[in-house]
PDB file of C-alpha atoms in Angstrom:
ATOM      1  CA  UNK A   1     -14.168  83.260  10.995  1.00 47.00           C
ATOM      2  CA  UNK A   2     -16.404  85.996   9.521  1.00 49.00           C
ATOM      3  CA  UNK A   3     -16.919  83.799   6.458  1.00 51.00           C
ATOM      4  CA  UNK A   4     -18.539  81.120   8.662  1.00 51.00           C
ATOM      5  CA  UNK A   5     -21.003  83.641  10.071  1.00 47.00           C
ATOM      6  CA  UNK A   6     -22.330  84.423   6.614  1.00 50.00           C
ATOM      7  CA  UNK A   7     -22.992  80.805   5.684  1.00 50.00           C
ATOM      8  CA  UNK A   8     -26.611  79.722   6.204  1.00 50.00           C
ATOM      9  CA  UNK A   9     -27.282  76.748   8.398  1.00 47.00           C
ATOM     10  CA  UNK A  10     -28.561  73.869   6.265  1.00 49.00           C
ATOM     11  CA  UNK A  11     -31.517  73.037   8.485  1.00 48.00           C
ATOM     12  CA  UNK A  12     -32.733  76.585   9.187  1.00 43.00           C
ATOM     13  CA  UNK A  13     -32.390  78.694   6.007  1.00 41.00           C
ATOM     14  CA  UNK A  14     -33.261  78.131   2.394  1.00 43.00           C
ATOM     15  CA  UNK A  15     -31.458  79.809  -0.478  1.00 43.00           C
ATOM     16  CA  UNK A  16     -33.544  81.447  -3.161  1.00 44.00           C
ATOM     17  CA  UNK A  17     -36.657  81.933  -1.027  1.00 42.00           C
ATOM     18  CA  UNK A  18     -37.799  85.358   0.030  1.00 44.00           C
ATOM     19  CA  UNK A  19     -40.694  84.631   2.391  1.00 44.00           C
ATOM     20  CA  UNK A  20     -38.912  82.590   5.078  1.00 44.00           C
ATOM     21  CA  UNK A  21     -42.196  81.554   6.708  1.00 43.00           C
ATOM     22  CA  UNK A  22     -44.072  79.714   3.966  1.00 44.00           C
ATOM     23  CA  UNK A  23     -45.148  76.139   4.303  1.00 42.00           C
ATOM     24  CA  UNK A  24     -42.796  75.077   1.522  1.00 42.00           C
ATOM     25  CA  UNK A  25     -39.828  76.276   3.582  1.00 43.00           C
ATOM     26  CA  UNK A  26     -40.963  74.365   6.620  1.00 43.00           C
ATOM     27  CA  UNK A  27     -41.416  71.148   4.666  1.00 43.00           C
ATOM     28  CA  UNK A  28     -38.122  71.376   2.840  1.00 42.00           C
ATOM     29  CA  UNK A  29     -36.312  72.460   5.977  1.00 42.00           C
ATOM     30  CA  UNK A  30     -37.545  69.486   7.965  1.00 41.00           C
ATOM     31  CA  UNK A  31     -36.797  67.144   5.067  1.00 42.00           C
ATOM     32  CA  UNK A  32     -33.295  68.504   4.836  1.00 40.00           C
ATOM     33  CA  UNK A  33     -32.871  68.262   8.597  1.00 39.00           C
ATOM     34  CA  UNK A  34     -33.845  64.590   8.628  1.00 36.00           C
ATOM     35  CA  UNK A  35     -31.369  63.799   5.861  1.00 35.00           C
ATOM     36  CA  UNK A  36     -28.606  65.354   7.923  1.00 35.00           C
ATOM     37  CA  UNK A  37     -29.494  63.362  11.024  1.00 37.00           C
ATOM     38  CA  UNK A  38     -29.697  60.082   9.141  1.00 37.00           C
ATOM     39  CA  UNK A  39     -26.277  60.583   7.574  1.00 44.00           C
ATOM     40  CA  UNK A  40     -24.602  61.367  10.874  1.00 54.00           C
ATOM     41  CA  UNK A  41     -25.047  65.141  10.966  1.00 62.00           C
ATOM     42  CA  UNK A  42     -23.394  68.101   9.390  1.00 78.00           C
ATOM     43  CA  UNK A  43     -19.634  68.391   9.169  1.00 84.00           C
ATOM     44  CA  UNK A  44     -19.559  70.787  12.136  1.00 87.00           C
ATOM     45  CA  UNK A  45     -21.546  68.408  14.361  1.00 87.00           C
ATOM     46  CA  UNK A  46     -19.365  65.487  13.266  1.00 87.00           C
ATOM     47  CA  UNK A  47     -16.313  67.566  14.156  1.00 91.00           C
ATOM     48  CA  UNK A  48     -17.779  68.340  17.589  1.00 90.00           C
ATOM     49  CA  UNK A  49     -18.576  64.651  18.202  1.00 89.00           C
ATOM     50  CA  UNK A  50     -15.083  63.673  17.102  1.00 92.00           C
ATOM     51  CA  UNK A  51     -13.476  66.280  19.348  1.00 94.00           C
ATOM     52  CA  UNK A  52     -15.522  65.338  22.432  1.00 93.00           C
ATOM     53  CA  UNK A  53     -15.026  61.600  22.003  1.00 94.00           C
ATOM     54  CA  UNK A  54     -11.312  62.143  21.415  1.00 95.00           C
ATOM     55  CA  UNK A  55     -10.979  64.111  24.675  1.00 96.00           C
ATOM     56  CA  UNK A  56     -13.042  61.533  26.547  1.00 95.00           C
ATOM     57  CA  UNK A  57     -10.831  58.736  25.201  1.00 96.00           C
ATOM     58  CA  UNK A  58      -7.644  60.541  26.191  1.00 97.00           C
ATOM     59  CA  UNK A  59      -8.845  61.325  29.721  1.00 97.00           C
ATOM     60  CA  UNK A  60     -10.141  57.766  30.049  1.00 96.00           C
ATOM     61  CA  UNK A  61      -6.748  56.427  28.951  1.00 97.00           C
ATOM     62  CA  UNK A  62      -4.922  58.624  31.463  1.00 97.00           C
ATOM     63  CA  UNK A  63      -7.211  57.427  34.261  1.00 97.00           C
ATOM     64  CA  UNK A  64      -6.642  53.826  33.142  1.00 97.00           C
ATOM     65  CA  UNK A  65      -2.874  54.241  33.395  1.00 97.00           C
ATOM     66  CA  UNK A  66      -3.260  55.741  36.887  1.00 97.00           C
ATOM     67  CA  UNK A  67      -5.508  52.872  37.966  1.00 96.00           C
ATOM     68  CA  UNK A  68      -3.077  50.352  36.507  1.00 95.00           C
ATOM     69  CA  UNK A  69      -0.232  51.922  38.464  1.00 95.00           C
ATOM     70  CA  UNK A  70      -2.407  51.886  41.581  1.00 94.00           C
ATOM     71  CA  UNK A  71      -3.165  48.215  40.920  1.00 93.00           C
ATOM     72  CA  UNK A  72       0.536  47.447  40.709  1.00 91.00           C
ATOM     73  CA  UNK A  73       1.643  49.473  43.715  1.00 91.00           C
ATOM     74  CA  UNK A  74      -1.178  50.693  45.945  1.00 92.00           C
ATOM     75  CA  UNK A  75      -3.978  48.152  45.978  1.00 92.00           C
ATOM     76  CA  UNK A  76      -1.786  45.442  47.500  1.00 86.00           C
ATOM     77  CA  UNK A  77      -1.390  47.585  50.613  1.00 88.00           C
ATOM     78  CA  UNK A  78      -5.152  47.904  51.047  1.00 90.00           C
ATOM     79  CA  UNK A  79      -6.409  44.554  49.747  1.00 92.00           C
ATOM     80  CA  UNK A  80      -4.981  41.229  50.880  1.00 89.00           C
ATOM     81  CA  UNK A  81      -6.865  38.949  48.503  1.00 92.00           C
ATOM     82  CA  UNK A  82      -4.730  38.257  45.364  1.00 93.00           C
ATOM     83  CA  UNK A  83      -7.864  37.570  43.290  1.00 94.00           C
ATOM     84  CA  UNK A  84      -9.219  41.021  44.145  1.00 94.00           C
ATOM     85  CA  UNK A  85      -5.909  42.637  43.168  1.00 94.00           C
ATOM     86  CA  UNK A  86      -6.043  40.739  39.866  1.00 95.00           C
ATOM     87  CA  UNK A  87      -9.638  41.913  39.304  1.00 96.00           C
ATOM     88  CA  UNK A  88      -8.566  45.513  39.859  1.00 97.00           C
ATOM     89  CA  UNK A  89      -5.739  45.101  37.339  1.00 96.00           C
ATOM     90  CA  UNK A  90      -8.152  43.526  34.849  1.00 97.00           C
ATOM     91  CA  UNK A  91     -10.514  46.488  35.206  1.00 97.00           C
ATOM     92  CA  UNK A  92      -7.635  48.888  34.482  1.00 97.00           C
ATOM     93  CA  UNK A  93      -6.584  46.768  31.500  1.00 97.00           C
ATOM     94  CA  UNK A  94     -10.109  46.765  30.029  1.00 98.00           C
ATOM     95  CA  UNK A  95     -10.397  50.504  30.631  1.00 98.00           C
ATOM     96  CA  UNK A  96      -7.178  51.133  28.726  1.00 97.00           C
ATOM     97  CA  UNK A  97      -8.195  48.878  25.828  1.00 97.00           C
ATOM     98  CA  UNK A  98     -11.558  50.563  25.547  1.00 97.00           C
ATOM     99  CA  UNK A  99      -9.915  53.977  25.601  1.00 96.00           C
ATOM    100  CA  UNK A 100      -8.357  52.941  22.301  1.00 95.00           C
ATOM    101  CA  UNK A 101     -11.775  51.819  21.075  1.00 95.00           C
ATOM    102  CA  UNK A 102     -13.104  55.259  22.011  1.00 96.00           C
ATOM    103  CA  UNK A 103     -10.401  56.751  19.788  1.00 95.00           C
ATOM    104  CA  UNK A 104     -11.740  54.635  16.915  1.00 94.00           C
ATOM    105  CA  UNK A 105     -15.274  55.840  17.680  1.00 95.00           C
ATOM    106  CA  UNK A 106     -13.999  59.420  17.672  1.00 94.00           C
ATOM    107  CA  UNK A 107     -12.299  58.927  14.329  1.00 93.00           C
ATOM    108  CA  UNK A 108     -15.527  57.491  12.919  1.00 92.00           C
ATOM    109  CA  UNK A 109     -17.597  60.254  14.614  1.00 92.00           C
ATOM    110  CA  UNK A 110     -19.830  57.478  15.954  1.00 93.00           C
ATOM    111  CA  UNK A 111     -21.548  58.975  18.985  1.00 94.00           C
ATOM    112  CA  UNK A 112     -23.649  55.867  19.686  1.00 95.00           C
ATOM    113  CA  UNK A 113     -20.628  53.555  19.745  1.00 96.00           C
ATOM    114  CA  UNK A 114     -18.657  56.045  21.819  1.00 96.00           C
ATOM    115  CA  UNK A 115     -21.496  56.403  24.300  1.00 96.00           C
ATOM    116  CA  UNK A 116     -21.882  52.646  24.653  1.00 97.00           C
ATOM    117  CA  UNK A 117     -18.144  52.180  25.144  1.00 97.00           C
ATOM    118  CA  UNK A 118     -17.879  55.018  27.670  1.00 97.00           C
ATOM    119  CA  UNK A 119     -20.888  53.801  29.639  1.00 97.00           C
ATOM    120  CA  UNK A 120     -19.559  50.259  29.538  1.00 98.00           C
ATOM    121  CA  UNK A 121     -16.163  51.279  30.872  1.00 97.00           C
ATOM    122  CA  UNK A 122     -17.719  53.370  33.629  1.00 97.00           C
ATOM    123  CA  UNK A 123     -20.000  50.523  34.703  1.00 98.00           C
ATOM    124  CA  UNK A 124     -17.586  47.622  34.209  1.00 98.00           C
ATOM    125  CA  UNK A 125     -14.309  49.054  35.447  1.00 97.00           C
ATOM    126  CA  UNK A 126     -15.898  51.503  37.881  1.00 97.00           C
ATOM    127  CA  UNK A 127     -17.898  48.814  39.642  1.00 97.00           C
ATOM    128  CA  UNK A 128     -14.857  46.538  39.910  1.00 97.00           C
ATOM    129  CA  UNK A 129     -12.733  49.363  41.345  1.00 97.00           C
ATOM    130  CA  UNK A 130     -15.420  50.101  43.936  1.00 97.00           C
ATOM    131  CA  UNK A 131     -16.048  46.443  44.781  1.00 96.00           C
ATOM    132  CA  UNK A 132     -12.351  45.707  45.282  1.00 96.00           C
ATOM    133  CA  UNK A 133     -11.662  48.781  47.411  1.00 95.00           C
ATOM    134  CA  UNK A 134     -14.776  48.572  49.593  1.00 94.00           C
ATOM    135  CA  UNK A 135     -16.805  45.395  48.974  1.00 94.00           C
ATOM    136  CA  UNK A 136     -19.177  45.893  51.914  1.00 94.00           C
ATOM    137  CA  UNK A 137     -20.188  49.428  50.973  1.00 96.00           C
ATOM    138  CA  UNK A 138     -20.497  48.780  47.223  1.00 96.00           C
ATOM    139  CA  UNK A 139     -21.924  45.240  47.198  1.00 95.00           C
ATOM    140  CA  UNK A 140     -24.993  46.557  45.325  1.00 96.00           C
ATOM    141  CA  UNK A 141     -22.754  47.249  42.300  1.00 95.00           C
ATOM    142  CA  UNK A 142     -22.196  43.539  41.625  1.00 94.00           C
ATOM    143  CA  UNK A 143     -24.870  43.328  38.883  1.00 95.00           C
ATOM    144  CA  UNK A 144     -23.537  46.503  37.239  1.00 96.00           C
ATOM    145  CA  UNK A 145     -20.320  44.809  36.122  1.00 97.00           C
ATOM    146  CA  UNK A 146     -21.867  42.435  33.561  1.00 97.00           C
ATOM    147  CA  UNK A 147     -24.175  45.210  32.319  1.00 97.00           C
ATOM    148  CA  UNK A 148     -21.065  47.285  31.656  1.00 97.00           C
ATOM    149  CA  UNK A 149     -19.540  44.377  29.784  1.00 97.00           C
ATOM    150  CA  UNK A 150     -22.644  44.141  27.600  1.00 98.00           C
ATOM    151  CA  UNK A 151     -22.412  47.868  26.832  1.00 98.00           C
ATOM    152  CA  UNK A 152     -18.789  47.457  25.786  1.00 98.00           C
ATOM    153  CA  UNK A 153     -19.714  44.534  23.520  1.00 98.00           C
ATOM    154  CA  UNK A 154     -22.568  46.566  22.011  1.00 97.00           C
ATOM    155  CA  UNK A 155     -20.181  49.483  21.446  1.00 97.00           C
ATOM    156  CA  UNK A 156     -17.784  47.262  19.493  1.00 96.00           C
ATOM    157  CA  UNK A 157     -20.637  45.860  17.411  1.00 97.00           C
ATOM    158  CA  UNK A 158     -22.012  49.345  16.712  1.00 96.00           C
ATOM    159  CA  UNK A 159     -18.524  50.469  15.708  1.00 94.00           C
ATOM    160  CA  UNK A 160     -18.228  47.510  13.331  1.00 94.00           C
ATOM    161  CA  UNK A 161     -21.448  48.443  11.555  1.00 93.00           C
ATOM    162  CA  UNK A 162     -20.864  52.201  11.386  1.00 83.00           C
TER     163      UNK A 162
END
């Protein structure tokens, strides 16, 4: 790792310049910085995005499997309405599918798509879980479900145009 410490950061240091505070350094530094942000960031930031999205996708997938198992075995004891049980299972199914989509976003290092997908899953599946388990307490979450669906759709579209 000592070799990484000696490498200058692309957006903060300029090679071949001795002053370090001249106006030409500031202009070229900001120009270089904007080119990095428009291309998706440096390789280290892309690696960090990939790593975080990958972990989020894996945890999300594990939670989806737990919720699917709960839908198959535990919800029926608490909820008598078969349509509500089916809604809970659908939420777990969508959560699991979008965990895979998060893996694609991680592989592409697409933070915007990953954020849209994660927010969509939290709003869509989370609101359905809450509404099925306690409809009186969480009735205000009804409008959140379609908003979550729109976020998931937007995440897929953003991933397509990465």
